[in-house]
Short mmCIF file of N, CA and C in Angstrom, two decimals:
data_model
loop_
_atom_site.label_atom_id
_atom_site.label_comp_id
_atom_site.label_asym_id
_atom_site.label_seq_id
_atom_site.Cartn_x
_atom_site.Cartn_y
_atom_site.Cartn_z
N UNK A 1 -11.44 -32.94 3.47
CA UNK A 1 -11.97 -31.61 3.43
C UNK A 1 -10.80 -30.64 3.22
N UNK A 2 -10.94 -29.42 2.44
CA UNK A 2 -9.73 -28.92 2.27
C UNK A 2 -9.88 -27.13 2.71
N UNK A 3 -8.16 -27.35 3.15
CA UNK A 3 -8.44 -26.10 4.47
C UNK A 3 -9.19 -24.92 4.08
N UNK A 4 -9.35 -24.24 4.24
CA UNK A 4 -9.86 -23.02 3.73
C UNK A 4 -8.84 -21.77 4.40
N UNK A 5 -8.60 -20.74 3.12
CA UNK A 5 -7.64 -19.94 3.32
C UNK A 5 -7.68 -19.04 3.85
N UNK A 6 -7.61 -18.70 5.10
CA UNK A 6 -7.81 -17.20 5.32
C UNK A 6 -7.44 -16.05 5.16
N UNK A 7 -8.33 -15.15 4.32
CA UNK A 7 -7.64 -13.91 3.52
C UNK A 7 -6.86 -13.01 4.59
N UNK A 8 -5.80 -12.30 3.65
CA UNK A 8 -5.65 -10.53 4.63
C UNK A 8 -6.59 -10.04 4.46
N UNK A 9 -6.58 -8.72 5.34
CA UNK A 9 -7.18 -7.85 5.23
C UNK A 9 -7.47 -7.06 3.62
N UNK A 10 -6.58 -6.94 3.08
CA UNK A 10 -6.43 -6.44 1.40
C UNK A 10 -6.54 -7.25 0.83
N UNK A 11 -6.92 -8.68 0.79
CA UNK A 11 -7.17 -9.96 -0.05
C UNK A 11 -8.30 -9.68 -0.17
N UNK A 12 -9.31 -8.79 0.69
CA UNK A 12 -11.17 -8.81 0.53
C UNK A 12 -11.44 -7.80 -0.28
N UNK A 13 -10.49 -7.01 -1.06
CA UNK A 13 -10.79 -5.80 -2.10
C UNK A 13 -9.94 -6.73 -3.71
N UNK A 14 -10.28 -6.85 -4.32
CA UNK A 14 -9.99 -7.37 -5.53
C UNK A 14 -8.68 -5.90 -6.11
N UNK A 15 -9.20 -5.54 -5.82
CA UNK A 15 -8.53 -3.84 -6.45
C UNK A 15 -7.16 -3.59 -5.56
N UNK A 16 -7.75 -3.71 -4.37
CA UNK A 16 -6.67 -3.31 -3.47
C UNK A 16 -5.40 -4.47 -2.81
N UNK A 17 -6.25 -6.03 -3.60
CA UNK A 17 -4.84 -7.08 -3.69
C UNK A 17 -4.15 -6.69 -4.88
N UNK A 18 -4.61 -6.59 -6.06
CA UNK A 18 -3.78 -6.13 -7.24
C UNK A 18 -2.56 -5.01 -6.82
N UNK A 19 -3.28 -4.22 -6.35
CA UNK A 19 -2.52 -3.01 -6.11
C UNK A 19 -1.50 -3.47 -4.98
N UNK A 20 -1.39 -4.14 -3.98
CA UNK A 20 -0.52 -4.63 -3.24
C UNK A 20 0.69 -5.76 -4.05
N UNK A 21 -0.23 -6.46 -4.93
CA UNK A 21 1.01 -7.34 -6.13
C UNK A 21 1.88 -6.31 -6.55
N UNK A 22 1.21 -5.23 -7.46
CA UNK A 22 2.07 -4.14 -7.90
C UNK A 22 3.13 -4.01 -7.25
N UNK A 23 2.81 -3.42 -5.83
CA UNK A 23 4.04 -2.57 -4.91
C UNK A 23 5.14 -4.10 -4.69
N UNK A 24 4.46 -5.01 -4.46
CA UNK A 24 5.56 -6.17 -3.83
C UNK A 24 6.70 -6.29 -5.05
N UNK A 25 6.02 -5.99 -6.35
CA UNK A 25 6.98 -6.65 -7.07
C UNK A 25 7.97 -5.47 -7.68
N UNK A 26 7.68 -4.17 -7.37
CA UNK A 26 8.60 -3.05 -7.08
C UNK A 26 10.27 -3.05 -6.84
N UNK A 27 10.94 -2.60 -6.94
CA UNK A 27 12.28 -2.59 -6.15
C UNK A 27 11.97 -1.72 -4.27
N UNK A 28 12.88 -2.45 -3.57
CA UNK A 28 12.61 -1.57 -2.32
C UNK A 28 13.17 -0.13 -3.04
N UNK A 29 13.21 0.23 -3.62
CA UNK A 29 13.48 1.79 -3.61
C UNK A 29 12.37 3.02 -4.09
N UNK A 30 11.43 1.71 -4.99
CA UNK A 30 10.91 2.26 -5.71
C UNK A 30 9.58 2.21 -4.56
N UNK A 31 9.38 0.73 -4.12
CA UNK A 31 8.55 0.84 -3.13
C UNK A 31 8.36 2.28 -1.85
N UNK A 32 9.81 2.36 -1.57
CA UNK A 32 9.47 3.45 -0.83
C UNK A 32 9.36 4.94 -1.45
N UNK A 33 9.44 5.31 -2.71
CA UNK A 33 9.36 6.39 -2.80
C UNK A 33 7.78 6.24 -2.84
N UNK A 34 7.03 5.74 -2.93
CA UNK A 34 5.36 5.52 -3.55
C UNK A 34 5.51 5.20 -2.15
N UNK A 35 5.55 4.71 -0.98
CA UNK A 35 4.95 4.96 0.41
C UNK A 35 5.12 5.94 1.04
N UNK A 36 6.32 6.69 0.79
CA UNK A 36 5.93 8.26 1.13
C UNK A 36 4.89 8.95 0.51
N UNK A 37 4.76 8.92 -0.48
CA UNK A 37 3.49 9.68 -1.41
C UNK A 37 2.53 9.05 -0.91
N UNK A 38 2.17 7.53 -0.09
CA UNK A 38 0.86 7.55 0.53
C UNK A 38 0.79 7.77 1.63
N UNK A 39 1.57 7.95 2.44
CA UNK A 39 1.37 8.42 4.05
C UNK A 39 1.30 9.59 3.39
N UNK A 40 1.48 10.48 2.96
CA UNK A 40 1.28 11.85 3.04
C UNK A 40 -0.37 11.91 2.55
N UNK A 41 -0.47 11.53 1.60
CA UNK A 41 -1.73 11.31 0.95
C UNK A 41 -3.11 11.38 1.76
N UNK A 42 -2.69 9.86 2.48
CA UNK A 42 -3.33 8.90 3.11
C UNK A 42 -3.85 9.78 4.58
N UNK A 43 -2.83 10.36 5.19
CA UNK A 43 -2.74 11.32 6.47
C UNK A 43 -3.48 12.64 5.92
N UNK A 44 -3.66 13.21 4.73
CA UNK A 44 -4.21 14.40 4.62
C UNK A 44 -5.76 13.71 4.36
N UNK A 45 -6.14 12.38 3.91
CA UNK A 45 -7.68 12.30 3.58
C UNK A 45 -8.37 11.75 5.02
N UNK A 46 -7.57 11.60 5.98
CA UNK A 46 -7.73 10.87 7.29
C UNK A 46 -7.73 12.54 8.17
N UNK A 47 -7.16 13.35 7.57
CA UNK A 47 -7.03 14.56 8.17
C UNK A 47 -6.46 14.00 9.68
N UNK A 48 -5.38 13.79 9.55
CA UNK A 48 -4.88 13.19 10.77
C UNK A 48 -3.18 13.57 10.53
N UNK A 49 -2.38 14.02 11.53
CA UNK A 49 -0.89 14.70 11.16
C UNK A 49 0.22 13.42 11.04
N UNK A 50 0.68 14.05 10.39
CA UNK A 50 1.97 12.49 9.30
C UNK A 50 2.94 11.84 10.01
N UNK A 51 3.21 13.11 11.62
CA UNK A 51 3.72 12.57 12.84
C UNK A 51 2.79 11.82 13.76
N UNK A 52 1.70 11.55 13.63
CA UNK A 52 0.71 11.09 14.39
C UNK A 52 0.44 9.43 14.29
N UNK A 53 0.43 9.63 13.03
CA UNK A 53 0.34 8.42 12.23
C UNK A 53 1.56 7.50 12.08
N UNK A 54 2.84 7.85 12.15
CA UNK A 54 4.17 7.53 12.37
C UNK A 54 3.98 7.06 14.16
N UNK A 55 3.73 8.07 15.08
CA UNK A 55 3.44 7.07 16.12
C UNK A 55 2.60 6.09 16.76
N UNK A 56 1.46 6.38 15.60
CA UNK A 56 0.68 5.21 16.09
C UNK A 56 0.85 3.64 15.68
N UNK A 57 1.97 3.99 14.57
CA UNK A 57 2.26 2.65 13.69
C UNK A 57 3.28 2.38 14.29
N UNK A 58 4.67 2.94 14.72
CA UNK A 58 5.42 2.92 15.41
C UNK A 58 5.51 2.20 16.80
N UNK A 59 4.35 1.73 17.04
CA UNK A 59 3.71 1.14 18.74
C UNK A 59 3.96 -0.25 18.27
N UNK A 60 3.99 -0.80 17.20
CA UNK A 60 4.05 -1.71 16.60
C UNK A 60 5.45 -2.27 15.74
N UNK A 61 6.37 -3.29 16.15
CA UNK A 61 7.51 -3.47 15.51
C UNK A 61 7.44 -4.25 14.45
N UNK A 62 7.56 -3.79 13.12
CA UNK A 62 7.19 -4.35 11.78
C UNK A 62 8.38 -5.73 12.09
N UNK A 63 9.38 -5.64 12.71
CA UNK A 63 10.13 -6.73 12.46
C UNK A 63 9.67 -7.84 12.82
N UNK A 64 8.42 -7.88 14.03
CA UNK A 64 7.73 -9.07 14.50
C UNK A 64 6.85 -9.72 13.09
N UNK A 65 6.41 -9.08 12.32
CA UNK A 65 6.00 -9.79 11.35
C UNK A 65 6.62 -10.75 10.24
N UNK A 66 5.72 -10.84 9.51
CA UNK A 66 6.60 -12.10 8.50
C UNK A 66 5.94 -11.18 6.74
N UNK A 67 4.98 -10.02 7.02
CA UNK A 67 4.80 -10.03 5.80
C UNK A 67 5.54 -9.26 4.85
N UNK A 68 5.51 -8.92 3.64
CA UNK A 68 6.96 -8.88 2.75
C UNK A 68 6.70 -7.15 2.78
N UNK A 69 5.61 -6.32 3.54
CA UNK A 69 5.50 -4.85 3.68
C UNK A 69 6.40 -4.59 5.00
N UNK A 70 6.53 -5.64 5.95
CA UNK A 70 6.92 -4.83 7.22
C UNK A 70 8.13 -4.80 7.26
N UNK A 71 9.32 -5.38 5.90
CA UNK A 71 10.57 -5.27 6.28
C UNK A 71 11.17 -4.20 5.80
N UNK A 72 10.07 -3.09 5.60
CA UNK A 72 10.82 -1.75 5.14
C UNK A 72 9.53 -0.41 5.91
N UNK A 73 10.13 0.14 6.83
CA UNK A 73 9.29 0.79 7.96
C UNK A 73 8.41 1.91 7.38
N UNK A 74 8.67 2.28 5.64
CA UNK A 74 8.37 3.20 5.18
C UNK A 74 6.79 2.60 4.61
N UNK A 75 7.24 1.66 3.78
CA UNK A 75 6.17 0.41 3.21
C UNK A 75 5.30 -0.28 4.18
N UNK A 76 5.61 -0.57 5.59
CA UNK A 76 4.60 -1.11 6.58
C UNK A 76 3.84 0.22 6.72
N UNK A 77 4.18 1.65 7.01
CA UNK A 77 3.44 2.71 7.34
C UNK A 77 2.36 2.84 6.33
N UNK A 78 2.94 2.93 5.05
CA UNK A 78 1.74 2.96 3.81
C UNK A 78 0.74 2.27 4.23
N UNK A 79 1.39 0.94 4.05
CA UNK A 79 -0.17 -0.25 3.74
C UNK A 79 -0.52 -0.16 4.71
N UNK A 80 -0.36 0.26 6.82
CA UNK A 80 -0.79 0.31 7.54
C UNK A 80 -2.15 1.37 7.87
N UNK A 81 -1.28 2.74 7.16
CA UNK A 81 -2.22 3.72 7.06
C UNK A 81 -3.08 4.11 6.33
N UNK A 82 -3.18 2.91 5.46
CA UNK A 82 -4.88 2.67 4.43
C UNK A 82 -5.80 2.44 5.24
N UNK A 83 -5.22 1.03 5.98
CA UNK A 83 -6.36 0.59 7.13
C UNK A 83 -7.54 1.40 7.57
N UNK A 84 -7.05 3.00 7.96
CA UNK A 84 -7.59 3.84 8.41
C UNK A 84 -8.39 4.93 7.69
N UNK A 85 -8.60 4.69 6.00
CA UNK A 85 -9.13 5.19 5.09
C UNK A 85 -10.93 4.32 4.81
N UNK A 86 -11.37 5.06 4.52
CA UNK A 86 -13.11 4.21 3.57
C UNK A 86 -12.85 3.73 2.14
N UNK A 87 -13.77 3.20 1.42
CA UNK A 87 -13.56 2.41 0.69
C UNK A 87 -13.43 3.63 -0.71
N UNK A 88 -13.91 4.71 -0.61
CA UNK A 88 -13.38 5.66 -1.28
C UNK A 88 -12.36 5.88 -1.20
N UNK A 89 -11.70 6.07 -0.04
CA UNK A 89 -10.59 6.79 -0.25
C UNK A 89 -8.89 5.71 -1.06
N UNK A 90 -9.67 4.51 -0.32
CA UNK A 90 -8.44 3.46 -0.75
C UNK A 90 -8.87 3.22 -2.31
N UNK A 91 -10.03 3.20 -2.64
CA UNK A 91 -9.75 3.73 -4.22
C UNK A 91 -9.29 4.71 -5.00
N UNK A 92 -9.69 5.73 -4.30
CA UNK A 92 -8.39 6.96 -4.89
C UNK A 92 -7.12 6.64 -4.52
N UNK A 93 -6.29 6.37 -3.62
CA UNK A 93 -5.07 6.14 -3.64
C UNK A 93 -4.35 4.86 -4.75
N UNK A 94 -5.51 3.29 -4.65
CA UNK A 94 -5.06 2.30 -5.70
C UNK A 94 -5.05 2.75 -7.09
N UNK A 95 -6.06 3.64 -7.70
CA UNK A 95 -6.15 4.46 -8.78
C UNK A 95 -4.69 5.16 -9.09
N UNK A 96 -4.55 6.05 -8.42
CA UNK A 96 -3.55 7.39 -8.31
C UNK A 96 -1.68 6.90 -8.53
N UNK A 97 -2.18 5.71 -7.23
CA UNK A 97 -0.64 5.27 -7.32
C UNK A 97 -0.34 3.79 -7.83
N UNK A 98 -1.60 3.14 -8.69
CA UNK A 98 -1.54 2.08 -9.48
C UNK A 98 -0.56 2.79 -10.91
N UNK A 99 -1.25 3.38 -11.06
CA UNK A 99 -1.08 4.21 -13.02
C UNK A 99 0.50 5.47 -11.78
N UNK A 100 0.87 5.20 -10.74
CA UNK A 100 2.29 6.13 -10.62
C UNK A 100 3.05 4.23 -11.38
N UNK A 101 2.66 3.07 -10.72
CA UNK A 101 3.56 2.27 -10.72
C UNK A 101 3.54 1.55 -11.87
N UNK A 102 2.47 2.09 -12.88
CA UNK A 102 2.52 1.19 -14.06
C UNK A 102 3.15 2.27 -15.12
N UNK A 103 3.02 3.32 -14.99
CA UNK A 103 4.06 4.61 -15.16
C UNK A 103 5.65 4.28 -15.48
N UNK A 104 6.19 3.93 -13.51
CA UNK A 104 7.14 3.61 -13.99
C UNK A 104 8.01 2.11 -14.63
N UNK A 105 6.87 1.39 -14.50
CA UNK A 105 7.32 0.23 -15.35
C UNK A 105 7.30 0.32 -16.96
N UNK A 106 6.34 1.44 -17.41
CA UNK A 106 6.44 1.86 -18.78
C UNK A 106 7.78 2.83 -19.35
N UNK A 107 8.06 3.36 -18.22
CA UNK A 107 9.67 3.46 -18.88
C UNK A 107 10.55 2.67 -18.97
N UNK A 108 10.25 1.92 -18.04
CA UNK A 108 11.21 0.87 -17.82
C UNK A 108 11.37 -0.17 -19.27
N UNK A 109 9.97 -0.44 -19.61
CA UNK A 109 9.53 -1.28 -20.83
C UNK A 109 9.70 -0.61 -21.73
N UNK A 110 9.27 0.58 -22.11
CA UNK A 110 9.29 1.22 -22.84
C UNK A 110 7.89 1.23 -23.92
N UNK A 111 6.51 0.70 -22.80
CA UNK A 111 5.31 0.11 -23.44
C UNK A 111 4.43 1.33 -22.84
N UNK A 112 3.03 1.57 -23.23
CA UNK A 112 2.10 2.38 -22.88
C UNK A 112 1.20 1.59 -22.00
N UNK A 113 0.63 1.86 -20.77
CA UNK A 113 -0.27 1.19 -19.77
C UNK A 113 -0.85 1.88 -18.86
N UNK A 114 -2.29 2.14 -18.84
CA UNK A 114 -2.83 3.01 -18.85
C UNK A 114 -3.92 2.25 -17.95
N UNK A 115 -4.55 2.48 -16.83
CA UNK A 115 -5.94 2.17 -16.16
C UNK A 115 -7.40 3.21 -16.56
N UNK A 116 -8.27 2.26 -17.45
CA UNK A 116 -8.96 2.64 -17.79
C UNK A 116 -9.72 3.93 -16.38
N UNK A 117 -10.80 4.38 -16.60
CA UNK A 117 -11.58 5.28 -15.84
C UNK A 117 -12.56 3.89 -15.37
#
């Protein structure tokens, strides 16, 4: 019988694992400039304050984990503070900051890539 895998939490959105491939395969620099732009984001559609949200994630030491978001405190806050969004809202953010990160891989390439509507 063969094991069966148990997803993350973002493995159960098709949209919102893509969008997590994206960020992983990022540079940490680049990763964190795009997790500041979603805690801020993310904290204004939660209507909840950007220090608030920093301590509630903060209760929590990303270093105890093993996954490849928590070894940068800026990047665990992002993907932490989706959690706390509806399924709208984490589509506006995968939208918004999919086409920021395929953006900057098109300079990088120097190719056009574009997410349909």
């Amino acid at each position: 019988m063969a094991k069966q895998k148990i997803k993350r939490w973002y493995e159960k959105n098709e949209y919102l694992n893509a969008f997590m491939n994206l960020m992983q395969n990022l540079s940490i620099d680049e990763q964190c400039e795009i997790a500041v732009d979603i805690i801020i984001k993310a904290s204004s559609m939660i209507d909840r304050d950007y220090e608030n949200i920093i301590k509630e994630v903060s209760r929590f030491n990303p270093k105890d984990y093993k996954r490849w978001y928590d070894k940068n405190p800026n990047v665990h806050l992002a993907i932490e503070s989706l959690r706390d969004l509806d399924e709208e809202g984490i589509n506006e953010i995968i939208k918004e900051f999919s086409q920021v990160i395929l953006d900057k891989q098109k300079e990088k390439e120097g190719t056009d890539i574009e997410i349909d509507e």
